[in-house]
Amino acid sequence: MTEHSNKIGGSSAARAIACPGSIPLSAKLPDSTSEFAAEGTALHNCMERILEDPELKTTSLIGTKQTVDGYEIEITEELHNEKIIPALEAFDRFLDEIEQVGGAEAEFGIEERVEWGRPLLGCFGTGDVIGRAGKVAFILDWKFGDGVMVDAKDNTQLRFYAGAGRETQTTAEYFDGVEQIWTAIVQPSNHRDDPLDIDRDVTHGDLDILKNDLVQALHNSVKGIEAMAIGPHCRWCKVKPECPLMHNTAVEKIEREINVDNLEEDLRLVDELEDWIKSVRTLAHESLERGIEIPGWKLVAKRAMRKWVDEDKVLAWARKQGLVTKLFPQKLITPAQAAKVTDLPEEFVKSVSSGTTLAPADDKRKAVPSTAGIAKVAKQARSKT
């Protein structure tokens, strides 16, 4: 099991720099987990086994099971074909390129613990793959989630591993005298055209700047709420439900009247506050399940839903009663489901938007004209006729 720093680690580095006040709060809480995170860990373990044993047939992993954080994860054929194999192919392409540029065969360590020296003692992390190919050092990280796509460019987590790797005795040789430092993400997903993403422009100066930022964050961490800030970094913060700044901001917004003049500012906070509300509910539910009392609140059973005890028995009974077509109506599956079975003729399918949704101005999607504007034009056209 990978150990995590209770000060600053690779995955928490960006958040710590943006919100130093969260550092001491996060040290008091255990890392949260989920079945999706457990699956990612299981796939990381598979990649480690494969790289450590080049003779291992990847198909031998299909059907194997791992217990991770209380979840039993089975490596299915789907995970093998859609995650493991694309990740290995991307890694092979990465090695081919870096060896050509570096002018030497790549040498690397797997699951290497790297730790910063003074004054950042206790700030450490684990790099999935750390090594060098001649004059080029590299950090490569596996990402197996489908929810959030991660880019290598300016990636603080990868730079954290690189900077700590320079100061760790077992990995310092990878960085000694190199002219270039590459950081890479391998994330097999239907949401990416290419699972491999590389930042080839990291310098030793960038790592020095990061170290200074981390030192400053630790220095400011004792300032409490004064050193806190709300932003995109809040999304994965485990102390979010206990964050005093989130609480104060939510109270302030509740007490203030909503109007058009404040929308620009309020919309920036909506996602963070919605995530905070969800985190508060989750923490409360988990606390009550563990027997921790919350004054004024309790757990109750959800509304009971009627379910079939045995569908096969229902089908047999329906046949005798002549009710099969009524109890088991056939329905055309969705285009997405059909695409998994066969190649659909294009004329059978059309894409229809379900409506509009809010998005930041820098979102890559094209803005939709307002319905008010369309209605105004239509009204003007009618008045001329």
Coordinates of N, CA and C in Angstrom, one line a residue, residues 10-128:
G10 N 2.6 14.3 -3.4 CA 2.5 14.7 -4.9 C 1.1 15.1 -5.2
S11 N 0.1 14.3 -4.8 CA -1.3 14.6 -5.2 C -1.8 15.8 -4.5
S12 N -1.2 16.2 -3.4 CA -1.7 17.4 -2.6 C -0.9 18.6 -2.8
A13 N 0.1 18.6 -3.6 CA 1.1 19.7 -3.7 C 0.4 20.9 -4.3
A14 N -0.3 20.8 -5.4 CA -1.0 22.0 -6.0 C -2.0 22.6 -5.0
R15 N -2.7 21.8 -4.3 CA -3.7 22.3 -3.3 C -3.0 23.0 -2.2
A16 N -1.9 22.4 -1.7 CA -1.1 23.0 -0.6 C -0.6 24.4 -0.9
I17 N -0.1 24.5 -2.1 CA 0.4 25.8 -2.6 C -0.7 26.8 -2.7
A18 N -1.8 26.4 -3.2 CA -3.0 27.3 -3.4 C -3.7 27.7 -2.1
C19 N -3.6 26.7 -1.2 CA -4.4 26.9 0.1 C -3.5 26.3 1.2
P20 N -2.5 27.0 1.7 CA -1.6 26.5 2.7 C -2.3 26.2 4.0
G21 N -3.4 26.9 4.3 CA -4.1 26.6 5.5 C -4.7 25.2 5.6
S22 N -4.9 24.6 4.5 CA -5.4 23.2 4.4 C -4.4 22.2 4.9
I23 N -3.2 22.5 4.9 CA -2.1 21.5 5.3 C -2.3 20.9 6.6
P24 N -2.4 21.7 7.7 CA -2.5 21.1 9.0 C -3.9 20.4 9.2
L25 N -4.9 20.9 8.6 CA -6.2 20.2 8.7 C -6.2 18.9 8.0
S26 N -5.6 18.7 6.9 CA -5.6 17.5 6.2 C -4.7 16.4 6.9
A27 N -3.8 16.9 7.7 CA -2.9 16.0 8.4 C -3.7 15.2 9.5
K28 N -4.8 15.7 9.9 CA -5.6 15.1 10.9 C -6.6 14.0 10.4
L29 N -6.8 14.0 9.1 CA -7.8 13.1 8.5 C -7.2 12.0 7.7
P30 N -7.8 10.8 7.8 CA -7.3 9.7 6.9 C -7.7 10.0 5.5
D31 N -6.9 9.4 4.6 CA -7.3 9.5 3.1 C -8.6 8.8 2.8
S32 N -9.4 9.5 2.1 CA -10.7 8.9 1.7 C -10.4 7.9 0.6
T33 N -11.4 7.0 0.4 CA -11.2 6.0 -0.6 C -12.6 5.7 -1.3
S34 N -12.5 5.0 -2.4 CA -13.7 4.6 -3.2 C -13.4 3.4 -4.0
E35 N -14.4 2.8 -4.5 CA -14.2 1.6 -5.4 C -13.4 2.0 -6.7
F36 N -13.7 3.2 -7.2 CA -13.0 3.7 -8.4 C -11.5 3.8 -8.1
A37 N -11.2 4.4 -6.9 CA -9.8 4.6 -6.5 C -9.1 3.2 -6.3
A38 N -9.9 2.3 -5.7 CA -9.3 1.0 -5.4 C -9.0 0.3 -6.8
E39 N -9.9 0.5 -7.8 CA -9.6 -0.1 -9.1 C -8.4 0.5 -9.7
G40 N -8.2 1.8 -9.5 CA -7.0 2.4 -10.0 C -5.7 1.8 -9.4
T41 N -5.8 1.6 -8.1 CA -4.7 1.1 -7.3 C -4.4 -0.4 -7.8
A42 N -5.4 -1.1 -8.1 CA -5.2 -2.5 -8.5 C -4.6 -2.5 -9.9
L43 N -4.9 -1.6 -10.8 CA -4.3 -1.5 -12.1 C -2.9 -1.0 -12.0
H44 N -2.6 -0.1 -11.1 CA -1.2 0.3 -10.8 C -0.4 -0.9 -10.4
N45 N -0.9 -1.8 -9.5 CA -0.2 -3.0 -9.1 C 0.0 -3.9 -10.3
C46 N -0.9 -4.0 -11.2 CA -0.7 -4.8 -12.4 C 0.5 -4.3 -13.2
M47 N 0.5 -3.0 -13.4 CA 1.6 -2.4 -14.2 C 2.9 -2.6 -13.5
E48 N 3.0 -2.6 -12.2 CA 4.2 -2.8 -11.5 C 4.7 -4.3 -11.7
R49 N 3.7 -5.2 -11.7 CA 4.1 -6.6 -11.9 C 4.6 -6.8 -13.3
I50 N 4.0 -6.2 -14.3 CA 4.4 -6.4 -15.7 C 5.7 -5.8 -15.9
L51 N 6.0 -4.6 -15.4 CA 7.3 -4.0 -15.7 C 8.4 -4.7 -14.9
E52 N 8.1 -5.3 -13.8 CA 9.1 -6.0 -13.0 C 9.4 -7.4 -13.6
D53 N 8.5 -8.0 -14.4 CA 8.6 -9.3 -15.0 C 8.3 -9.2 -16.5
P54 N 9.2 -8.9 -17.3 CA 9.0 -8.8 -18.8 C 8.5 -10.1 -19.4
E55 N 8.7 -11.2 -18.7 CA 8.2 -12.5 -19.3 C 6.8 -12.8 -18.9
L56 N 6.2 -12.0 -18.1 CA 4.8 -12.2 -17.6 C 3.8 -12.0 -18.8
K57 N 3.0 -12.9 -19.0 CA 1.9 -12.7 -20.0 C 0.8 -11.9 -19.4
T58 N 0.5 -10.8 -20.0 CA -0.6 -10.0 -19.4 C -1.9 -10.6 -19.3
T59 N -2.2 -11.6 -20.2 CA -3.5 -12.3 -20.1 C -3.6 -13.1 -18.9
S60 N -2.5 -13.4 -18.2 CA -2.6 -14.2 -17.0 C -3.2 -13.4 -15.9
L61 N -3.3 -12.1 -16.0 CA -3.8 -11.3 -15.0 C -5.4 -11.3 -15.0
I62 N -5.9 -11.7 -16.2 CA -7.4 -11.7 -16.3 C -8.0 -12.7 -15.3
G63 N -9.0 -12.2 -14.6 CA -9.6 -13.1 -13.6 C -9.0 -13.1 -12.2
T64 N -7.8 -12.4 -12.1 CA -7.2 -12.3 -10.8 C -7.9 -11.3 -10.0
K65 N -7.8 -11.4 -8.7 CA -8.5 -10.5 -7.8 C -7.6 -9.9 -6.7
Q66 N -7.8 -8.7 -6.4 CA -7.0 -8.0 -5.4 C -8.0 -7.3 -4.4
T67 N -7.6 -7.4 -3.1 CA -8.4 -6.6 -2.1 C -7.6 -5.3 -1.8
V68 N -8.3 -4.2 -2.1 CA -7.7 -2.9 -2.0 C -8.6 -2.0 -1.2
D69 N -8.2 -1.6 0.0 CA -9.0 -0.7 0.9 C -10.4 -1.3 1.1
G70 N -10.4 -2.6 1.3 CA -11.7 -3.2 1.6 C -12.5 -3.6 0.4
Y71 N -12.1 -3.2 -0.8 CA -12.9 -3.5 -2.0 C -12.2 -4.7 -2.7
E72 N -12.9 -5.7 -3.2 CA -12.4 -6.7 -4.0 C -12.4 -6.4 -5.5
I73 N -11.3 -6.2 -6.1 CA -11.2 -5.8 -7.5 C -10.8 -6.9 -8.4
E74 N -11.6 -7.2 -9.3 CA -11.2 -8.3 -10.3 C -10.7 -7.7 -11.6
I75 N -9.6 -8.2 -12.1 CA -9.0 -7.7 -13.3 C -9.8 -8.4 -14.5
T76 N -10.7 -7.8 -15.0 CA -11.6 -8.4 -16.1 C -10.9 -8.3 -17.4
E77 N -11.5 -9.0 -18.4 CA -10.9 -8.9 -19.8 C -11.1 -7.5 -20.3
E78 N -12.2 -6.8 -19.9 CA -12.3 -5.4 -20.3 C -11.3 -4.5 -19.8
L79 N -10.9 -4.6 -18.5 CA -9.8 -3.8 -17.9 C -8.5 -4.1 -18.6
H80 N -8.3 -5.4 -18.9 CA -7.1 -5.8 -19.5 C -6.9 -5.2 -20.9
N81 N -8.0 -5.2 -21.7 CA -8.0 -4.8 -23.1 C -8.1 -3.2 -23.2
E82 N -8.8 -2.6 -22.3 CA -9.0 -1.2 -22.4 C -8.2 -0.3 -21.6
K83 N -7.5 -0.9 -20.6 CA -6.6 -0.1 -19.7 C -5.2 -0.6 -19.7
I84 N -4.9 -1.9 -19.4 CA -3.6 -2.3 -19.3 C -2.8 -2.3 -20.6
I85 N -3.4 -2.9 -21.7 CA -2.7 -3.0 -23.0 C -2.5 -1.6 -23.6
P86 N -3.5 -0.7 -23.6 CA -3.2 0.6 -24.1 C -2.1 1.4 -23.3
A87 N -2.1 1.1 -22.0 CA -1.1 1.8 -21.1 C 0.3 1.2 -21.5
L88 N 0.4 -0.1 -21.7 CA 1.7 -0.6 -22.1 C 2.2 -0.2 -23.4
E89 N 1.3 -0.1 -24.4 CA 1.6 0.4 -25.7 C 2.1 1.8 -25.7
A90 N 1.4 2.7 -24.9 CA 1.9 4.1 -24.7 C 3.2 4.2 -24.1
F91 N 3.5 3.3 -23.1 CA 4.8 3.3 -22.4 C 5.9 2.9 -23.4
D92 N 5.6 1.9 -24.2 CA 6.6 1.5 -25.2 C 6.9 2.7 -26.2
R93 N 5.9 3.4 -26.6 CA 6.1 4.5 -27.5 C 6.9 5.6 -26.8
F94 N 6.6 5.8 -25.5 CA 7.4 6.8 -24.7 C 8.8 6.5 -24.6
L95 N 9.1 5.2 -24.3 CA 10.5 4.8 -24.3 C 11.3 4.9 -25.6
D96 N 10.6 4.6 -26.7 CA 11.2 4.7 -28.0 C 11.6 6.2 -28.3
E97 N 10.7 7.1 -27.9 CA 11.0 8.5 -28.2 C 12.1 9.0 -27.3
I98 N 12.0 8.7 -26.0 CA 13.0 9.3 -25.1 C 14.4 8.7 -25.3
E99 N 14.4 7.5 -25.7 CA 15.7 6.8 -26.0 C 16.4 7.4 -27.2
Q100 N 15.6 7.8 -28.2 CA 16.1 8.4 -29.4 C 16.6 9.8 -29.1
V101 N 15.9 10.6 -28.3 CA 16.3 11.9 -27.9 C 17.5 11.9 -27.0
G102 N 17.4 11.0 -26.0 CA 18.5 10.9 -25.0 C 19.7 10.2 -25.4
G103 N 19.6 9.4 -26.5 CA 20.8 8.8 -27.0 C 21.3 7.6 -26.2
A104 N 20.5 7.0 -25.4 CA 20.9 5.8 -24.6 C 19.6 5.0 -24.2
E105 N 19.8 3.8 -23.9 CA 18.7 2.9 -23.4 C 18.2 3.5 -22.1
A106 N 16.9 3.4 -21.9 CA 16.3 3.9 -20.7 C 16.5 3.0 -19.5
E107 N 16.8 3.5 -18.4 CA 16.9 2.8 -17.1 C 16.0 3.5 -16.1
F108 N 15.2 2.7 -15.4 CA 14.2 3.3 -14.5 C 13.9 2.4 -13.3
G109 N 13.3 3.1 -12.3 CA 12.8 2.4 -11.1 C 11.3 2.5 -11.1
I110 N 10.7 1.5 -10.4 CA 9.2 1.4 -10.4 C 8.7 1.7 -9.0
E111 N 7.7 2.4 -8.8 CA 7.1 2.7 -7.5 C 8.2 3.2 -6.5
E112 N 8.9 4.2 -7.0 CA 10.0 4.8 -6.2 C 9.5 5.8 -5.2
R113 N 9.9 5.7 -3.9 CA 9.6 6.7 -2.9 C 10.6 7.8 -3.0
V114 N 10.1 9.0 -3.2 CA 11.0 10.2 -3.3 C 10.7 11.2 -2.2
E115 N 11.7 11.8 -1.6 CA 11.4 12.7 -0.5 C 12.3 13.9 -0.6
W116 N 11.7 15.1 -0.3 CA 12.4 16.3 -0.3 C 13.3 16.4 0.9
G117 N 14.4 17.1 0.8 CA 15.3 17.3 1.9 C 14.9 18.6 2.7
R118 N 15.8 19.1 3.5 CA 15.5 20.3 4.3 C 15.2 21.4 3.4
P119 N 14.3 22.3 3.7 CA 13.4 22.3 4.9 C 12.1 21.7 4.7
L120 N 12.0 20.7 3.8 CA 10.7 20.1 3.5 C 10.7 18.6 3.9
L121 N 11.4 18.3 5.0 CA 11.4 17.0 5.6 C 10.0 16.5 5.9
G122 N 9.7 15.3 5.5 CA 8.3 14.8 5.7 C 7.4 15.0 4.5
C123 N 7.9 15.7 3.5 CA 7.1 15.9 2.3 C 7.6 14.9 1.2
F124 N 6.8 13.9 0.9 CA 7.3 12.8 0.0 C 6.2 12.3 -0.8
G125 N 6.5 11.4 -1.7 CA 5.5 10.8 -2.6 C 6.1 9.6 -3.3
T126 N 5.3 8.9 -4.1 CA 5.8 7.7 -4.8 C 5.6 7.9 -6.3
G127 N 6.7 7.9 -7.0 CA 6.7 8.0 -8.5 C 6.4 6.7 -9.1
D128 N 5.5 6.6 -10.0 CA 5.2 5.3 -10.7 C 6.4 4.8 -11.5

